[in-house]
XYZ file of C-alpha atoms in Angstrom:
729
model
C 196.443 97.639 108.739
C 194.621 94.744 110.403
C 191.260 95.316 112.128
C 188.728 92.916 113.631
C 186.746 92.963 110.376
C 189.747 92.216 108.124
C 189.072 89.106 105.969
C 191.460 86.323 106.944
C 192.941 85.899 103.475
C 194.646 89.273 103.952
C 196.382 88.190 107.163
C 200.052 87.206 106.968
C 200.396 83.435 107.000
C 196.866 82.753 105.695
C 196.402 83.876 102.113
C 193.919 82.708 99.516
C 194.809 78.965 99.552
C 193.819 78.603 103.222
C 190.776 80.894 103.083
C 188.340 78.182 101.987
C 189.542 75.766 104.672
C 188.894 78.404 107.331
C 185.517 79.337 105.834
C 184.403 75.724 106.269
C 184.751 76.348 110.008
C 182.883 79.652 109.693
C 186.110 81.581 110.262
C 185.900 84.590 107.952
C 187.401 87.563 109.777
C 190.140 88.384 112.262
C 187.522 88.573 115.023
C 186.243 85.085 114.146
C 189.759 83.693 114.539
C 190.346 85.453 117.873
C 187.246 83.715 119.224
C 188.415 80.329 117.930
C 189.688 79.245 121.329
C 191.890 76.229 122.094
C 189.902 73.145 123.061
C 192.666 72.070 125.470
C 196.107 73.088 126.717
C 199.406 71.284 127.293
C 201.791 72.208 130.077
C 205.153 72.359 128.341
C 206.736 74.570 130.982
C 208.673 71.575 132.285
C 210.331 69.930 129.307
C 210.114 66.210 129.909
C 212.245 63.559 128.310
C 211.502 59.849 127.835
C 213.515 58.941 130.940
C 211.131 60.882 133.204
C 208.000 58.930 132.221
C 206.263 56.226 134.253
C 203.874 53.589 132.914
C 200.237 54.706 133.075
C 201.131 58.405 133.030
C 199.650 60.799 130.451
C 202.158 63.507 129.630
C 203.779 65.753 127.043
C 207.262 64.677 125.994
C 209.825 66.720 124.065
C 212.466 64.574 122.349
C 214.530 64.065 119.198
C 213.588 61.433 116.596
C 216.245 58.698 116.546
C 214.667 56.442 113.929
C 211.383 56.314 112.036
C 209.662 54.039 109.531
C 207.086 51.330 108.953
C 207.327 48.440 111.375
C 207.364 45.069 109.579
C 204.554 42.748 110.686
C 204.676 38.991 110.302
C 200.937 38.550 110.049
C 197.764 40.532 109.710
C 196.891 43.553 107.584
C 197.580 46.177 110.252
C 200.542 48.400 109.348
C 202.340 50.374 112.050
C 204.465 53.473 111.682
C 207.031 53.579 114.459
C 209.234 56.449 115.635
C 211.833 56.123 118.399
C 212.487 59.403 120.215
C 215.466 59.767 122.532
C 216.875 62.175 125.079
C 219.954 61.745 127.292
C 220.203 58.019 126.720
C 216.525 57.196 127.310
C 214.115 56.499 124.502
C 210.381 56.114 123.909
C 208.786 54.146 121.110
C 205.747 55.779 119.446
C 203.344 53.801 117.259
C 200.617 54.898 114.847
C 198.363 52.326 113.144
C 197.773 52.449 109.384
C 199.656 55.737 109.100
C 202.059 55.214 106.186
C 201.668 58.905 105.338
C 203.836 59.702 108.378
C 206.898 58.345 106.553
C 206.928 61.632 104.608
C 206.368 63.780 107.701
C 208.374 62.441 110.660
C 212.085 62.134 109.904
C 215.143 61.263 112.038
C 216.836 64.312 113.517
C 213.746 66.464 114.049
C 212.268 67.344 117.444
C 208.734 66.310 118.383
C 206.306 67.335 121.083
C 204.283 64.199 121.888
C 201.159 63.943 124.013
C 199.747 60.602 125.096
C 199.677 57.818 127.648
C 202.920 55.958 128.388
C 202.626 52.201 128.810
C 204.959 49.226 128.917
C 205.953 47.919 125.484
C 204.917 44.274 125.262
C 207.522 43.424 122.619
C 210.635 45.333 123.705
C 212.053 46.724 126.969
C 210.958 50.255 127.802
C 207.861 52.398 127.337
C 205.667 53.166 124.353
C 202.938 55.627 123.347
C 200.226 54.352 121.008
C 198.561 56.911 118.708
C 200.042 59.925 120.521
C 199.216 63.433 119.330
C 202.340 64.997 117.905
C 203.779 68.291 116.729
C 207.000 68.938 114.875
C 209.223 71.540 116.526
C 211.446 72.735 113.665
C 212.813 75.749 115.533
C 213.904 73.813 118.625
C 217.671 73.775 118.982
C 219.601 71.033 120.685
C 220.279 72.923 123.897
C 216.666 74.286 124.053
C 218.106 77.645 125.156
C 215.693 79.553 122.935
C 212.601 77.905 124.408
C 211.649 81.026 126.368
C 210.427 82.802 123.210
C 208.966 79.752 121.510
C 205.250 79.282 120.863
C 205.760 75.520 121.079
C 207.716 74.807 124.281
C 208.588 76.405 127.603
C 204.990 77.615 128.139
C 201.415 76.413 128.490
C 200.676 75.664 124.843
C 197.184 76.077 123.306
C 195.888 73.129 121.262
C 193.329 73.967 118.561
C 190.948 71.793 116.606
C 192.539 71.241 113.198
C 190.934 72.443 109.947
C 191.154 71.539 106.271
C 191.238 67.772 106.924
C 194.181 68.232 109.246
C 196.191 70.493 106.952
C 195.737 73.507 109.215
C 197.275 72.301 112.462
C 197.514 73.719 115.972
C 200.910 75.115 115.047
C 199.339 77.077 112.156
C 196.659 78.572 114.427
C 199.194 79.454 117.127
C 201.398 81.367 114.702
C 198.610 83.245 112.915
C 196.755 84.154 116.127
C 200.009 85.256 117.802
C 200.784 87.471 114.796
C 197.291 89.028 114.984
C 197.599 89.675 118.729
C 200.972 91.344 118.251
C 199.686 93.451 115.341
C 196.318 94.642 116.652
C 197.582 96.341 119.843
C 194.203 96.415 121.562
C 190.510 96.449 120.585
C 187.349 98.201 121.731
C 185.381 96.589 124.559
C 181.618 96.569 123.765
C 180.594 95.360 127.233
C 178.750 98.076 129.184
C 181.067 99.381 131.910
C 178.375 99.002 134.589
C 177.858 95.320 133.741
C 181.616 94.643 133.577
C 182.100 96.233 136.994
C 179.139 94.459 138.614
C 180.253 91.002 137.460
C 184.008 91.721 137.782
C 184.731 90.850 134.169
C 188.247 90.947 132.771
C 188.753 93.446 129.902
C 187.995 91.941 126.508
C 191.479 92.379 125.036
C 193.179 90.946 128.099
C 190.789 87.967 128.115
C 191.431 87.129 124.447
C 195.229 87.246 124.860
C 195.059 85.209 128.068
C 192.786 82.526 126.571
C 195.153 81.909 123.650
C 198.504 82.300 125.409
C 198.002 81.972 129.175
C 200.773 82.877 131.643
C 202.957 80.117 133.073
C 201.507 80.369 136.586
C 197.848 79.733 135.662
C 196.243 76.506 136.855
C 195.890 74.068 133.980
C 192.675 72.678 135.485
C 190.996 76.113 135.153
C 191.978 76.362 131.514
C 190.816 72.837 130.684
C 187.446 73.471 132.385
C 187.012 76.879 130.630
C 186.881 78.481 134.079
C 189.848 80.835 133.972
C 189.010 84.562 134.345
C 189.560 84.947 130.589
C 187.185 82.131 129.674
C 184.530 83.299 132.109
C 184.643 86.789 130.592
C 184.326 85.538 127.005
C 181.531 83.081 127.835
C 179.597 85.737 129.757
C 180.109 88.237 126.913
C 178.697 85.872 124.309
C 175.662 84.925 126.364
C 175.024 88.510 127.517
C 174.826 89.925 123.987
C 172.689 87.022 122.800
C 170.233 87.431 125.682
C 170.211 91.220 125.195
C 169.263 90.667 121.559
C 166.438 88.321 122.555
C 165.183 90.814 125.136
C 165.050 93.497 122.451
C 163.192 91.174 120.103
C 160.603 90.488 122.792
C 160.219 94.180 123.560
C 159.796 95.035 119.869
C 157.227 92.271 119.342
C 155.163 93.622 122.208
C 155.235 97.078 120.643
C 153.623 95.817 117.415
C 149.848 96.187 116.929
C 147.947 92.979 117.706
C 144.405 91.698 118.033
C 142.619 92.254 121.334
C 140.339 89.207 121.666
C 137.381 89.311 123.995
C 136.901 86.440 126.448
C 133.503 87.273 127.948
C 130.821 85.029 129.453
C 129.566 83.936 126.014
C 133.033 82.701 125.060
C 133.533 81.014 128.440
C 130.264 79.101 128.087
C 131.351 77.950 124.642
C 134.625 76.678 126.104
C 132.854 74.739 128.850
C 130.562 73.065 126.323
C 133.433 71.459 124.386
C 135.647 70.232 127.238
C 135.603 66.401 127.398
C 136.882 66.355 131.013
C 137.668 68.628 133.922
C 141.023 70.336 133.194
C 143.984 69.910 135.531
C 145.245 72.871 137.594
C 148.283 73.054 135.264
C 146.032 73.236 132.200
C 143.941 75.969 133.852
C 147.079 77.942 134.694
C 148.413 77.658 131.130
C 145.062 78.679 129.635
C 144.842 81.687 131.961
C 148.260 82.880 130.764
C 147.230 82.406 127.129
C 143.906 84.213 127.618
C 145.719 87.160 129.195
C 147.927 87.351 126.077
C 144.943 87.017 123.736
C 143.145 89.901 125.435
C 146.140 92.229 125.159
C 146.371 94.519 122.067
C 149.777 93.106 121.164
C 150.794 89.866 119.412
C 151.057 86.800 121.618
C 154.314 84.867 121.253
C 153.996 81.987 123.725
C 155.438 78.491 124.081
C 153.160 75.827 125.559
C 155.434 73.110 126.859
C 154.286 69.855 128.406
C 155.246 66.218 128.600
C 153.618 63.591 126.424
C 149.963 63.102 127.383
C 149.772 66.244 129.529
C 146.857 67.727 127.542
C 148.441 70.513 125.484
C 146.026 69.944 122.596
C 142.997 70.693 124.804
C 144.526 74.006 125.869
C 145.389 74.920 122.269
C 141.881 73.999 121.160
C 140.402 76.377 123.746
C 142.625 79.178 122.436
C 141.341 78.378 118.929
C 137.714 78.629 120.093
C 138.386 82.091 121.557
C 139.823 83.280 118.233
C 136.918 81.830 116.209
C 134.295 83.308 118.526
C 135.952 86.678 117.871
C 135.508 86.234 114.113
C 139.028 85.106 113.231
C 140.519 82.050 111.553
C 143.020 79.628 113.060
C 145.946 77.843 111.358
C 147.475 74.744 112.968
C 150.806 73.597 111.486
C 152.313 70.180 112.274
C 155.621 68.707 111.039
C 154.244 65.406 109.686
C 151.105 64.322 107.874
C 150.279 61.763 110.553
C 150.394 64.404 113.287
C 148.412 66.860 111.122
C 145.779 64.183 110.486
C 145.633 63.374 114.198
C 145.051 67.040 115.076
C 142.432 67.300 112.335
C 140.505 64.274 113.637
C 140.756 65.456 117.271
C 139.640 69.015 116.489
C 136.799 67.790 114.282
C 135.579 65.314 116.919
C 135.809 67.700 119.873
C 134.257 70.635 117.979
C 131.516 68.613 116.271
C 128.757 70.405 118.173
C 129.996 73.916 117.344
C 129.368 73.966 113.604
C 132.899 75.191 112.917
C 134.308 74.309 109.496
C 137.623 72.452 109.853
C 139.842 71.543 106.893
C 143.021 69.518 106.370
C 145.639 70.860 103.950
C 148.693 68.654 103.367
C 151.257 68.100 100.645
C 149.765 64.777 99.554
C 146.259 66.165 98.957
C 145.071 66.263 95.348
C 145.524 69.478 93.373
C 141.745 69.801 93.095
C 141.271 69.304 96.842
C 143.967 71.855 97.697
C 142.468 74.414 95.353
C 139.020 74.039 96.904
C 140.337 74.453 100.463
C 142.393 77.507 99.486
C 139.301 79.173 97.987
C 137.320 78.528 101.182
C 140.162 79.876 103.342
C 140.415 83.077 101.332
C 136.652 83.548 101.563
C 136.732 83.025 105.334
C 134.493 79.929 105.153
C 137.013 77.672 106.941
C 137.424 78.417 110.649
C 140.348 76.071 111.382
C 142.825 74.741 108.847
C 145.217 72.017 109.971
C 148.188 71.232 107.758
C 151.860 70.614 107.207
C 154.382 72.746 105.290
C 151.665 73.160 102.646
C 150.218 75.976 104.796
C 153.178 78.249 104.007
C 152.766 78.004 100.226
C 152.479 81.433 98.637
C 148.942 80.974 97.295
C 147.514 80.051 100.721
C 145.648 83.194 101.814
C 143.333 83.884 104.741
C 140.490 86.341 105.079
C 141.201 87.017 108.765
C 143.947 84.890 110.333
C 144.022 85.627 114.042
C 145.835 82.692 115.670
C 148.691 80.470 114.519
C 149.345 77.238 116.432
C 152.636 75.506 115.623
C 153.210 71.996 116.976
C 156.720 70.640 117.565
C 158.238 73.958 116.456
C 161.848 72.727 116.505
C 161.059 70.546 113.471
C 160.420 73.602 111.323
C 162.854 76.099 109.859
C 162.753 79.734 110.927
C 161.579 80.951 107.500
C 158.656 78.499 107.444
C 157.398 79.802 110.770
C 157.821 83.425 109.729
C 156.011 82.779 106.444
C 152.907 81.452 108.197
C 152.927 84.269 110.756
C 153.051 86.838 107.936
C 149.650 85.694 106.560
C 147.950 88.087 108.975
C 144.434 89.252 109.528
C 144.280 91.636 106.591
C 144.079 94.582 109.002
C 147.874 94.952 109.373
C 147.519 93.343 112.795
C 149.945 90.600 113.765
C 148.295 87.208 114.451
C 148.873 85.663 117.860
C 151.244 82.682 117.872
C 151.090 79.675 120.183
C 153.968 77.221 119.886
C 153.547 73.716 121.326
C 156.120 71.065 122.024
C 155.908 67.651 123.651
C 159.700 67.448 123.665
C 160.677 68.574 127.168
C 163.262 71.322 126.713
C 165.884 71.853 129.441
C 165.819 75.347 130.907
C 169.172 76.280 129.352
C 167.859 75.551 125.865
C 164.505 77.192 126.545
C 166.298 80.424 127.524
C 168.124 80.476 124.183
C 166.053 78.698 121.552
C 162.754 80.021 122.949
C 164.249 83.081 124.635
C 162.021 85.540 122.770
C 158.834 83.697 123.789
C 156.830 83.688 126.997
C 156.674 80.131 128.348
C 153.773 78.181 129.862
C 154.445 74.707 131.257
C 151.892 71.936 131.863
C 153.755 69.942 134.487
C 151.153 67.366 135.535
C 149.205 64.597 133.844
C 145.383 64.296 133.855
C 143.917 62.674 136.972
C 143.655 58.904 137.001
C 146.735 58.234 134.865
C 148.862 55.360 136.175
C 152.666 55.406 135.832
C 153.858 53.283 132.910
C 155.778 50.180 133.976
C 159.041 50.315 131.993
C 161.335 47.292 131.742
C 164.516 46.332 129.909
C 164.429 42.891 128.309
C 167.397 41.214 126.638
C 166.787 40.082 123.061
C 167.069 36.419 124.041
C 164.063 36.929 126.328
C 161.875 38.666 123.721
C 159.170 35.926 124.013
C 158.485 37.285 127.531
C 157.547 40.631 126.001
C 155.327 38.915 123.440
C 153.513 37.103 126.260
C 152.774 40.421 127.979
C 151.380 41.706 124.673
C 149.276 38.553 124.245
C 147.857 38.869 127.784
C 146.842 42.531 127.347
C 145.342 42.063 123.888
C 143.409 38.997 125.019
C 141.892 41.183 127.760
C 140.701 43.712 125.169
C 143.611 46.185 125.094
C 145.864 47.049 122.134
C 149.631 47.189 121.611
C 152.389 48.826 119.573
C 155.560 47.067 118.425
C 158.185 49.434 117.005
C 161.291 48.699 114.901
C 164.227 50.926 113.869
C 163.844 50.642 110.060
C 161.103 50.004 107.501
C 162.674 47.157 105.562
C 165.991 45.361 105.012
C 166.901 46.122 101.365
C 168.863 49.381 101.313
C 168.435 49.754 105.041
C 166.208 52.830 104.845
C 165.285 54.406 108.141
C 161.778 55.699 108.862
C 162.566 59.014 107.212
C 163.879 57.392 104.069
C 167.577 58.041 104.710
C 170.061 55.381 103.701
C 171.899 53.684 106.516
C 175.699 53.474 106.130
C 176.908 50.060 105.079
C 179.790 48.178 106.607
C 182.776 48.092 104.292
C 186.483 47.412 104.621
C 186.953 51.128 105.240
C 184.174 51.140 107.833
C 184.563 47.742 109.540
C 182.978 48.904 112.790
C 179.632 49.838 111.280
C 176.985 47.149 111.764
C 175.624 45.392 108.714
C 172.240 46.802 107.724
C 170.719 43.322 108.046
C 171.480 43.455 111.772
C 168.631 45.976 112.104
C 165.211 44.440 112.504
C 162.765 45.852 109.964
C 159.090 46.603 110.507
C 157.965 44.987 107.229
C 159.841 41.738 107.761
C 158.863 41.456 111.428
C 155.233 42.281 110.572
C 155.132 39.184 108.375
C 156.694 37.086 111.137
C 154.519 38.422 113.956
C 151.221 38.270 112.074
C 151.786 34.726 110.736
C 153.874 32.989 113.409
C 153.536 34.801 116.759
C 150.171 36.598 116.970
C 148.181 34.706 114.369
C 145.107 34.774 116.637
C 145.044 38.606 116.604
C 144.554 41.281 113.955
C 147.982 42.826 113.252
C 148.493 46.033 111.228
C 151.501 47.818 109.732
C 152.236 51.561 109.757
C 155.339 53.274 108.340
C 156.415 56.434 106.550
C 156.254 55.055 103.003
C 152.524 54.410 103.044
C 150.347 56.916 101.229
C 148.313 59.378 103.301
C 145.138 57.407 102.599
C 146.785 54.152 103.689
C 148.094 55.764 106.889
C 144.683 57.258 107.646
C 142.900 53.940 107.075
C 145.407 52.078 109.249
C 145.230 54.601 112.083
C 141.443 54.722 111.914
C 141.293 50.920 112.071
C 143.617 50.923 115.101
C 141.604 53.620 116.868
C 138.376 51.696 116.170
C 139.883 48.497 117.577
C 139.804 46.698 114.209
C 143.621 46.360 114.488
C 144.742 44.965 117.834
C 148.533 45.089 117.406
C 150.146 47.843 115.341
C 153.655 47.177 114.022
C 155.550 50.254 112.870
C 158.521 52.599 112.945
C 159.014 55.933 114.710
C 156.315 57.363 112.441
C 154.069 56.738 115.467
C 156.384 58.778 117.722
C 154.056 61.785 117.840
C 150.374 62.373 117.266
C 149.004 58.859 117.816
C 146.410 58.955 120.593
C 144.683 55.650 121.345
C 143.667 55.391 125.033
C 142.992 51.647 124.682
C 146.658 50.928 123.808
C 148.429 49.679 126.929
C 151.666 48.035 125.719
C 154.571 49.599 123.822
C 157.291 47.171 122.713
C 160.419 48.804 121.272
C 162.722 46.284 119.613
C 166.461 47.042 119.430
C 165.768 49.929 121.795
C 169.461 50.796 121.993
C 169.168 52.070 118.406
C 166.821 54.895 119.418
C 167.560 58.245 121.015
C 166.363 59.061 124.511
C 163.810 61.636 123.303
C 162.450 59.120 120.773
C 162.119 56.423 123.413
C 160.302 58.792 125.754
C 157.943 59.944 122.994
C 157.202 56.366 121.989
C 156.485 55.408 125.597
C 154.046 58.310 125.731
C 151.812 56.602 123.156
C 150.541 54.310 125.940
C 149.345 55.070 129.458
C 146.517 57.290 128.213
C 143.695 55.137 129.524
C 142.685 53.660 132.882
C 144.519 50.350 132.357
C 148.031 49.741 133.741
C 150.386 50.203 130.788
C 153.798 48.731 129.996
C 156.787 49.879 127.932
C 159.149 47.012 127.115
C 162.643 47.890 125.871
C 164.061 44.875 124.029
C 167.802 45.346 123.584
C 170.745 43.452 122.117
C 173.035 41.432 124.352
C 175.887 43.936 123.896
C 174.956 47.572 124.478
C 177.462 50.428 124.550
C 177.817 52.691 127.583
C 175.785 55.619 126.218
C 172.906 53.381 125.099
C 172.957 51.645 128.496
C 172.637 55.072 130.174
C 169.648 55.932 127.980
C 167.808 52.694 128.697
C 168.610 52.833 132.411
C 167.326 56.410 132.686
C 164.088 55.496 130.927
C 163.470 52.687 133.412
C 164.247 54.908 136.417
C 162.089 57.951 135.614
C 159.081 59.068 133.593
C 159.809 62.770 134.118
C 160.459 64.093 130.624
C 162.342 67.118 131.944
C 164.780 64.943 133.907
C 165.301 62.808 130.784
C 165.787 65.902 128.623
C 168.609 67.137 130.869
C 170.373 63.780 130.506
C 169.731 63.761 126.755
C 171.238 67.236 126.477
C 174.379 66.054 128.276
C 174.681 62.944 126.116
C 174.064 64.586 122.753
C 174.970 68.239 123.188
C 172.718 71.218 122.419
C 173.029 71.238 118.629
C 172.028 67.625 118.110
C 169.333 67.806 120.804
C 167.135 70.073 118.673
C 168.818 69.826 115.293
C 170.842 73.021 115.122
C 170.729 73.738 111.407
C 167.000 73.156 111.070
C 165.895 74.830 114.262
C 168.025 77.940 114.133
C 169.601 77.171 117.509
C 172.670 79.427 117.736
C 176.091 77.855 117.256
C 177.958 79.629 120.036
C 181.685 80.227 119.539
C 182.791 80.040 123.170
C 179.780 79.170 125.325
C 178.494 75.629 125.821
C 174.915 75.375 127.077
C 175.589 72.181 129.023
C 178.779 73.348 130.698
C 177.808 77.015 131.125
C 174.190 76.903 132.264
C 174.987 78.806 135.489
C 176.668 81.591 133.509
C 173.673 81.688 131.167
C 171.385 82.454 134.105
C 173.650 85.306 135.222
C 174.031 86.696 131.707
C 170.287 86.579 131.092
C 169.557 88.421 134.317
C 172.232 91.010 133.532
C 170.909 91.491 129.970
C 167.284 91.958 131.022
C 168.254 94.423 133.765
C 170.427 96.337 131.332
C 167.687 96.555 128.686
C 165.167 97.702 131.313
C 167.342 100.081 133.329
C 170.564 100.768 131.421
C 171.590 104.282 130.430
C 170.029 105.211 127.049
C 173.282 106.024 125.241
C 174.883 102.812 126.498
C 171.863 100.770 125.356
C 172.054 102.270 121.875
C 175.758 101.405 121.709
C 175.033 97.783 122.652
C 172.181 97.567 120.132
C 174.471 98.919 117.400
C 177.099 96.306 118.301
C 174.544 93.471 118.135
C 173.194 94.650 114.790
C 176.648 94.996 113.234
C 178.300 91.897 114.661
C 175.722 89.305 115.603
C 173.254 89.078 112.748
C 175.400 86.718 110.681
C 176.016 84.284 113.523
C 172.949 84.387 115.751
C 170.030 85.682 113.706
C 169.578 88.759 115.879
C 169.194 91.170 112.974
C 165.590 91.928 113.931
C 166.294 93.278 117.395
C 165.200 96.825 116.675
């Protein structure tokens, strides 16, 4: 007997050979497959023949194969497989490029369902379809009288994303899912009845059947937009249970014992003594929210979000002072050594008058140096330790850890964050956690990725900051950008010039990953030598272009000491122009730098470009960001560059970036732990997310006790594997 938890290899039509192919798509059980929805639908209710087509029309055609084979070509290496399909005297020619394998698949006499755009054939009279999607209809009889019971024709047909390198086709998924739906005969609905009634949700079983095999009278546009009643129910369901799980996690965190920090007049005077400038209203508001959390006898779990240059570090530093004045230690974890070093230097400079002991612990430190710092930490003689992943090593122990500050959290894995948080105060009290990010996160992502955190936003820049003048400059006009650099540096300012890779040989990117090379199999990939490299351009710029200035080089392959010396020289003004890669994307704070030149800017992501631009504009001088781009730029890259010129609002840019890249790539799904939703899409479904979140919070706060326990049991049993909600209670 089949149930929702039945492994797929035990389902008729699947078996052991196909199990691994399905597992690669995270399809393990019957329930997984039922939530593997079609990505589009074809209206095959009206069976069209070739004679009914018009040029320029995209349609589904049902016809019989008249002839098939490789089309001889007089010149060139392109090989074309051609199949003529005919119906009632009219025919359509279908062509697939470099598809010799189709000679073993498409044979004369069989029926095909074809989906594509009809266009005039330039070489013969009649119409053609180039690279159409196709399906073989082996059960279709000549008179099509049996079409009423077919899964392939005479209905709105679901089209699924193929699996197993194309071996598991839409036809396979249709047959297996139809068999499951006919065998199961209904399933339990976990949605609370009160929520289902309030939001007029279709029953779960009805929604699943409808989404896979919709009735003939449904509007195709609703299906394609995932806005049919069935799709709306399944999207809402997924987001509701996820948000309910997050709400439970938040409630449970607040029930844990935490440290109640005092923030009396003595502490306030200490804070005033270290501030280098008058804080903005947004900084004051964020600090007030953090102080309220610190005072409470429960663990703080708060996100401090602000655009580049908004002053998050000052707010975090004040939180650190409160913890230290209460007798606790502070750990600050950053994703890169450069950012960790920058925090270390900033904290040490700004807290110089306090007498606090501040240490830097990173992976590149010597074994002897690490050992000494670890001994001091365990003895409680270090007040603030700044570091990278080295902080989560097992032998790093604290005497009384009270506050954890994590910068750019989305660059860490979940286990790394949990490991640092577990190094508590030694009194079984949970340390407070403050998460910072300079990557503006759209609200839809914040409600999911950071849904179990309270959020503070610094939404204004310090007074006196001038907007950064941002311009696009074609590569042929690059000397114009160099002249702007020369003018600023001659007046006493400094400049950055950034390139996409470190050097030419091997084409390594700033993180050391190999760039794909252009080959005969990948003719569209650019040659690695097309990318300008920081090392090569440094030689050119320092010797031929800016020989009158002091030019430095900074990239990810330098040792920590070399990076520190270079950055220190740039901050001291000993280096006037710093050439580098995206290693300077975060953590570099030099108020005297007023020009950022980004060469081959179309090669960078929108978030990267915005972060790089944020390295300038921190002083009183008018700053410039110059985006040098190639002559030919694709549509997506053109959108990115245009948006950067039009706005400096990081949150506006983040919304566009989310649309262009999708939620998973925006934060790095696998690393960040962002959930991979089965039905919901955070770009498309942001309005439903708001509704589901509101419904989930209301249900957790006010729902009937027995119903809440049933929902919690469902989340524990069904959602831990997919969404990491195993700790909800």
